[in-house]
Short mmCIF file of N, CA and C in Angstrom, two decimals:
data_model
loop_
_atom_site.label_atom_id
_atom_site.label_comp_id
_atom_site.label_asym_id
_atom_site.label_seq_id
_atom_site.Cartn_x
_atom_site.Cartn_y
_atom_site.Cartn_z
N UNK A 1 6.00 -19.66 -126.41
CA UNK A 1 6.37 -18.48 -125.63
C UNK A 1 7.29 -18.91 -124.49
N UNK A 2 8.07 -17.86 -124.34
CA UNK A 2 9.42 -18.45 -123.41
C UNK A 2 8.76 -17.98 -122.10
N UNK A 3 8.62 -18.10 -120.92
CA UNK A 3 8.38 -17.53 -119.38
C UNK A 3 9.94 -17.24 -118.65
N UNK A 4 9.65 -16.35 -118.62
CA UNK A 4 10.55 -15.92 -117.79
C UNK A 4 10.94 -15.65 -116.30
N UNK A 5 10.77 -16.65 -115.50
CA UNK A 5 11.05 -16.33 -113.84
C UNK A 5 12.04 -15.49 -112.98
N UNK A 6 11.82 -14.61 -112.05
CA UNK A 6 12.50 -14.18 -111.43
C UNK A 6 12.92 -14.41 -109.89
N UNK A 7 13.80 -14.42 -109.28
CA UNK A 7 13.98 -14.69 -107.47
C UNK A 7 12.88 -14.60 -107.13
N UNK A 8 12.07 -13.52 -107.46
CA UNK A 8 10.76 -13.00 -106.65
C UNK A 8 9.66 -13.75 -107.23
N UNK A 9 9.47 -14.61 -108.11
CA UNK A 9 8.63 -15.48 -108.70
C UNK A 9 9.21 -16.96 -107.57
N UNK A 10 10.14 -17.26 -107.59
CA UNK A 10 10.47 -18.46 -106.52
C UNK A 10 10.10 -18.64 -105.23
N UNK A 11 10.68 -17.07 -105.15
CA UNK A 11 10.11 -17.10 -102.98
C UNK A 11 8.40 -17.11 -102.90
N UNK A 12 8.00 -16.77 -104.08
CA UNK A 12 6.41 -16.73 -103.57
C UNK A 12 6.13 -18.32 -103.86
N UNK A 13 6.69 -18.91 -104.68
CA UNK A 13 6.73 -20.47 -104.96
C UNK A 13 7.23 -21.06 -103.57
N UNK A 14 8.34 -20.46 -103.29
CA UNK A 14 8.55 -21.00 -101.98
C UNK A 14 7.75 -20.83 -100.89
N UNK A 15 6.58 -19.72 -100.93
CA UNK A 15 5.98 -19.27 -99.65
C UNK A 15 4.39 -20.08 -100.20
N UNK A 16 4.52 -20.98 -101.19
CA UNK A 16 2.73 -21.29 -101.60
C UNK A 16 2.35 -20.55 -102.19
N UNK A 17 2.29 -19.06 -102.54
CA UNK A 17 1.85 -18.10 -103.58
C UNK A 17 1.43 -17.99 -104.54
N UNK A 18 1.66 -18.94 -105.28
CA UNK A 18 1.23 -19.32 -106.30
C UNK A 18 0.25 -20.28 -106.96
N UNK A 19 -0.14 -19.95 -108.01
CA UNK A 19 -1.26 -21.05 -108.33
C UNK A 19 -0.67 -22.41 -108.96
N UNK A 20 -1.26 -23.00 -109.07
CA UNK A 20 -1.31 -24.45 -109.58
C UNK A 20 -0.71 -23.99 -110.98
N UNK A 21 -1.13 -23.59 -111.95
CA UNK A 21 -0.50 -23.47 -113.39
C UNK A 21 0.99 -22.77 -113.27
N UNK A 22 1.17 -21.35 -112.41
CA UNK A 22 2.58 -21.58 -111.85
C UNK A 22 3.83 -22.31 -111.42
N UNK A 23 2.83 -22.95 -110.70
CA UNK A 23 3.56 -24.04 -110.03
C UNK A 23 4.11 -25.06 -110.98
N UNK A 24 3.50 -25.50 -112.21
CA UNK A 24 4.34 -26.26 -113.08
C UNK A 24 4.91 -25.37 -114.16
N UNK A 25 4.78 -24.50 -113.89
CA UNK A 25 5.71 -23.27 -114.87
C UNK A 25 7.18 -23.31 -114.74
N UNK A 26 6.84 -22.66 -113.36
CA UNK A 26 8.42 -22.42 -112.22
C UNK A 26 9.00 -23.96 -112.02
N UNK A 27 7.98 -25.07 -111.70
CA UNK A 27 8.73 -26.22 -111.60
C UNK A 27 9.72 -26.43 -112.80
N UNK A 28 9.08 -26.51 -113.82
CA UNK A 28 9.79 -26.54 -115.25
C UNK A 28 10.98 -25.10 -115.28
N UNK A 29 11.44 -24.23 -114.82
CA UNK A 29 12.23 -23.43 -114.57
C UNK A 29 13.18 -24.12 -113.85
N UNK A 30 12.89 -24.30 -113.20
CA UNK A 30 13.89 -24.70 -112.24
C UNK A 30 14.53 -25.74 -112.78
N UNK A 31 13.86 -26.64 -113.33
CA UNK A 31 15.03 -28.27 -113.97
C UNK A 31 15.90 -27.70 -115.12
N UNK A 32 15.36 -26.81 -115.67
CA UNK A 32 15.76 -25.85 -117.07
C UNK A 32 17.42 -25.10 -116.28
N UNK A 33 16.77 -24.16 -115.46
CA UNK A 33 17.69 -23.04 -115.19
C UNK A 33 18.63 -23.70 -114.03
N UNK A 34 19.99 -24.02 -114.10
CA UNK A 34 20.48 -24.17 -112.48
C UNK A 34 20.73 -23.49 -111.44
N UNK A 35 20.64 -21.73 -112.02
CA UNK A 35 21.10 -20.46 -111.42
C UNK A 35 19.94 -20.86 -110.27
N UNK A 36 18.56 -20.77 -111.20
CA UNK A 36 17.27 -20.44 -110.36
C UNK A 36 16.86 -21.73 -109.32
N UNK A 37 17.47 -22.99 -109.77
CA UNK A 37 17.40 -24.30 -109.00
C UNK A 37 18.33 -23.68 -107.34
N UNK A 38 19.38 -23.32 -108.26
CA UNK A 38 20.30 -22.84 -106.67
C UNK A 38 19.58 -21.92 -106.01
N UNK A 39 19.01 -20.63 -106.23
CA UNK A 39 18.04 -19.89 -105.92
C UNK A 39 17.37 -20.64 -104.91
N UNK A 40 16.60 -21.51 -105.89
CA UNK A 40 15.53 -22.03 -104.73
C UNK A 40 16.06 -23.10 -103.69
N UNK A 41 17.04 -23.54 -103.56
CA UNK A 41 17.39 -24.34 -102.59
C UNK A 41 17.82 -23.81 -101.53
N UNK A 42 18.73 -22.50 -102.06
CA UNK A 42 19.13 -21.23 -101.23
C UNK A 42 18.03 -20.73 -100.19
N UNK A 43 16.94 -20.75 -100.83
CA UNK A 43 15.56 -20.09 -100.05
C UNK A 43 14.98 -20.88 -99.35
N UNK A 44 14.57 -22.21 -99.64
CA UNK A 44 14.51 -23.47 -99.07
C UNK A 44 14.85 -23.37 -97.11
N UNK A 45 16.65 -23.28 -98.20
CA UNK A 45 17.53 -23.31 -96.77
C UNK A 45 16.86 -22.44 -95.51
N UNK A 46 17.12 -21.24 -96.18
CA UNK A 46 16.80 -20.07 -95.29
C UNK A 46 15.33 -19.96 -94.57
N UNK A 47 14.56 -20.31 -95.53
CA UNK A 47 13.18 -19.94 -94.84
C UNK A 47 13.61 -21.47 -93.77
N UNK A 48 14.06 -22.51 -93.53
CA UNK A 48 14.04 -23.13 -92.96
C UNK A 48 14.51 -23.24 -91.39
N UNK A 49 15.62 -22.17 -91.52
CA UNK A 49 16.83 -21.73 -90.85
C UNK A 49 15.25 -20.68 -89.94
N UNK A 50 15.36 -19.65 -90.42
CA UNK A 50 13.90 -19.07 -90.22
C UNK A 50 13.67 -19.36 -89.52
N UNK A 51 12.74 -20.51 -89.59
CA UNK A 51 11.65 -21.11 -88.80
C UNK A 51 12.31 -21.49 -87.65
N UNK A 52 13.08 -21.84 -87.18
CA UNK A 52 14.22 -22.65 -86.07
C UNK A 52 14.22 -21.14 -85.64
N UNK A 53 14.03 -19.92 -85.60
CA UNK A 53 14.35 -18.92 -84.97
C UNK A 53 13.73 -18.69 -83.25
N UNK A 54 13.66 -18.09 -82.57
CA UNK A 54 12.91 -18.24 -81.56
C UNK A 54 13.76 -16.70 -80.99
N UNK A 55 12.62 -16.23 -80.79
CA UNK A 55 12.68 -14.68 -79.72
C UNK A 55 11.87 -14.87 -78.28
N UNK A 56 13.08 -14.14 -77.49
CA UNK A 56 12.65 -14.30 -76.00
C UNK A 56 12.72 -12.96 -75.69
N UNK A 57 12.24 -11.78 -74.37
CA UNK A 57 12.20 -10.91 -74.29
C UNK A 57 13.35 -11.17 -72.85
N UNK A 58 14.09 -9.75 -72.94
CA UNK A 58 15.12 -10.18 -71.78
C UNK A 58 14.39 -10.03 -70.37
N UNK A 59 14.79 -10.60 -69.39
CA UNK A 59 14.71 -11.06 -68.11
C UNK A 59 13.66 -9.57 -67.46
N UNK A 60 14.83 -8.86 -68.04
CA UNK A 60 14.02 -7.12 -66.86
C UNK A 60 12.89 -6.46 -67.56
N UNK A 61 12.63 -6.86 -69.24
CA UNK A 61 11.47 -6.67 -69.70
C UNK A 61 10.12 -7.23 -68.78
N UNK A 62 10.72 -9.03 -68.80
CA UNK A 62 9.46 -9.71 -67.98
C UNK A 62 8.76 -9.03 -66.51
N UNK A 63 10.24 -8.75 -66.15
CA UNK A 63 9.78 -8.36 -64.44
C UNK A 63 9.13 -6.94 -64.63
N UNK A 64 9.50 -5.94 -65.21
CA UNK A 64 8.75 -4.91 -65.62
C UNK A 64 7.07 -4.75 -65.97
N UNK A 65 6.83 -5.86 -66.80
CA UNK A 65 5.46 -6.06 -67.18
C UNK A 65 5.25 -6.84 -65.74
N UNK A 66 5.56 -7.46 -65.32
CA UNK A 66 4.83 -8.45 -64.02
C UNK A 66 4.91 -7.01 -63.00
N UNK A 67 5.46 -6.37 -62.36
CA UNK A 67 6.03 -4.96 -61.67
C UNK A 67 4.75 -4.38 -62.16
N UNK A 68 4.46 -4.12 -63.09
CA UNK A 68 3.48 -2.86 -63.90
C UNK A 68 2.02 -4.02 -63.31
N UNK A 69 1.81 -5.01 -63.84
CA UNK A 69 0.53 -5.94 -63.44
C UNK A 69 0.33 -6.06 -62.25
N UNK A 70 0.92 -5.99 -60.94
CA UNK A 70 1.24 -5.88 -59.50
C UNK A 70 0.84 -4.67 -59.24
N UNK A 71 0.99 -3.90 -59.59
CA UNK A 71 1.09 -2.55 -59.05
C UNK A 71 -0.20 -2.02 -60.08
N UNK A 72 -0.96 -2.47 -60.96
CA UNK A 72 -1.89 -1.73 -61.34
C UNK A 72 -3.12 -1.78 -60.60
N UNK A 73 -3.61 -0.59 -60.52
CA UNK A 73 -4.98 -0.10 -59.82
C UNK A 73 -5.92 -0.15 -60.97
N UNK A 74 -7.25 -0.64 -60.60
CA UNK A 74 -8.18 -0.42 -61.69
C UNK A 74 -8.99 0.53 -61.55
N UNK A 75 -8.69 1.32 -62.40
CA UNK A 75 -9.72 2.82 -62.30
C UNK A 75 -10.82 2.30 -62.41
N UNK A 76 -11.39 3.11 -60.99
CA UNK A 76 -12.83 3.07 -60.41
C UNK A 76 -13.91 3.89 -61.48
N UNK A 77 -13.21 5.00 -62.42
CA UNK A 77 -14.36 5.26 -63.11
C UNK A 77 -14.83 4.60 -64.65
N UNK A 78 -14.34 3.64 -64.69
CA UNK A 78 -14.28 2.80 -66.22
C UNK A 78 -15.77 2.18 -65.97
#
C-alpha cells in the first residue's frame, strides 16, 4: 500500500505530533519525495525563525498598567 503524505502530515511531524509508526512513514516520504523534503526544511526554517520572535508591549502600554496599579483603590467591600 502506497501512503500518501500531505504539508499538513509534515508540520505535525514537525511539531512532534505524531506517533512513532508515523514517524518512520513520513521519514521514508521524505527521502522518496523531494517536493515534501523541501516542504519540510521550509518548515524547519520557519518554525525556527518563529521561535527567535520576541513581542514587547509599547512604552505607554507599560506606563498605563503601572498608572492604573498606582492609582488603584481596593474596594473596601470585597
Amino acid at each position: 500500500m502506497i501512503q500518501i503524505f500531505t504539508n499538513d502530515d509534515v508540520i505535525r511531524y514537525v511539531y512532534e505530533e505524531t506517533s512513532t509508526e508515523e514517524n518512520l512513514l513520513i521519514e521514508d516520504a521524505l527521502m522518496a519525495e523531494p517536493e515534501l523534503m523541501s516542504f519540510y526544511l521550509d518548515t524547519l526554517e520557519i518554525k525556527c525563525l518563529m521561535n527567535k520572535i520576541e513581542r514587547k508591549p509599547a512604552e505607554r502600554t507599560v506606563q498605563n498598567i503601572l498608572n492604573y496599579s498606582r492609582n488603584y483603590a481596593a474596594n473596601p467591600s470585597a
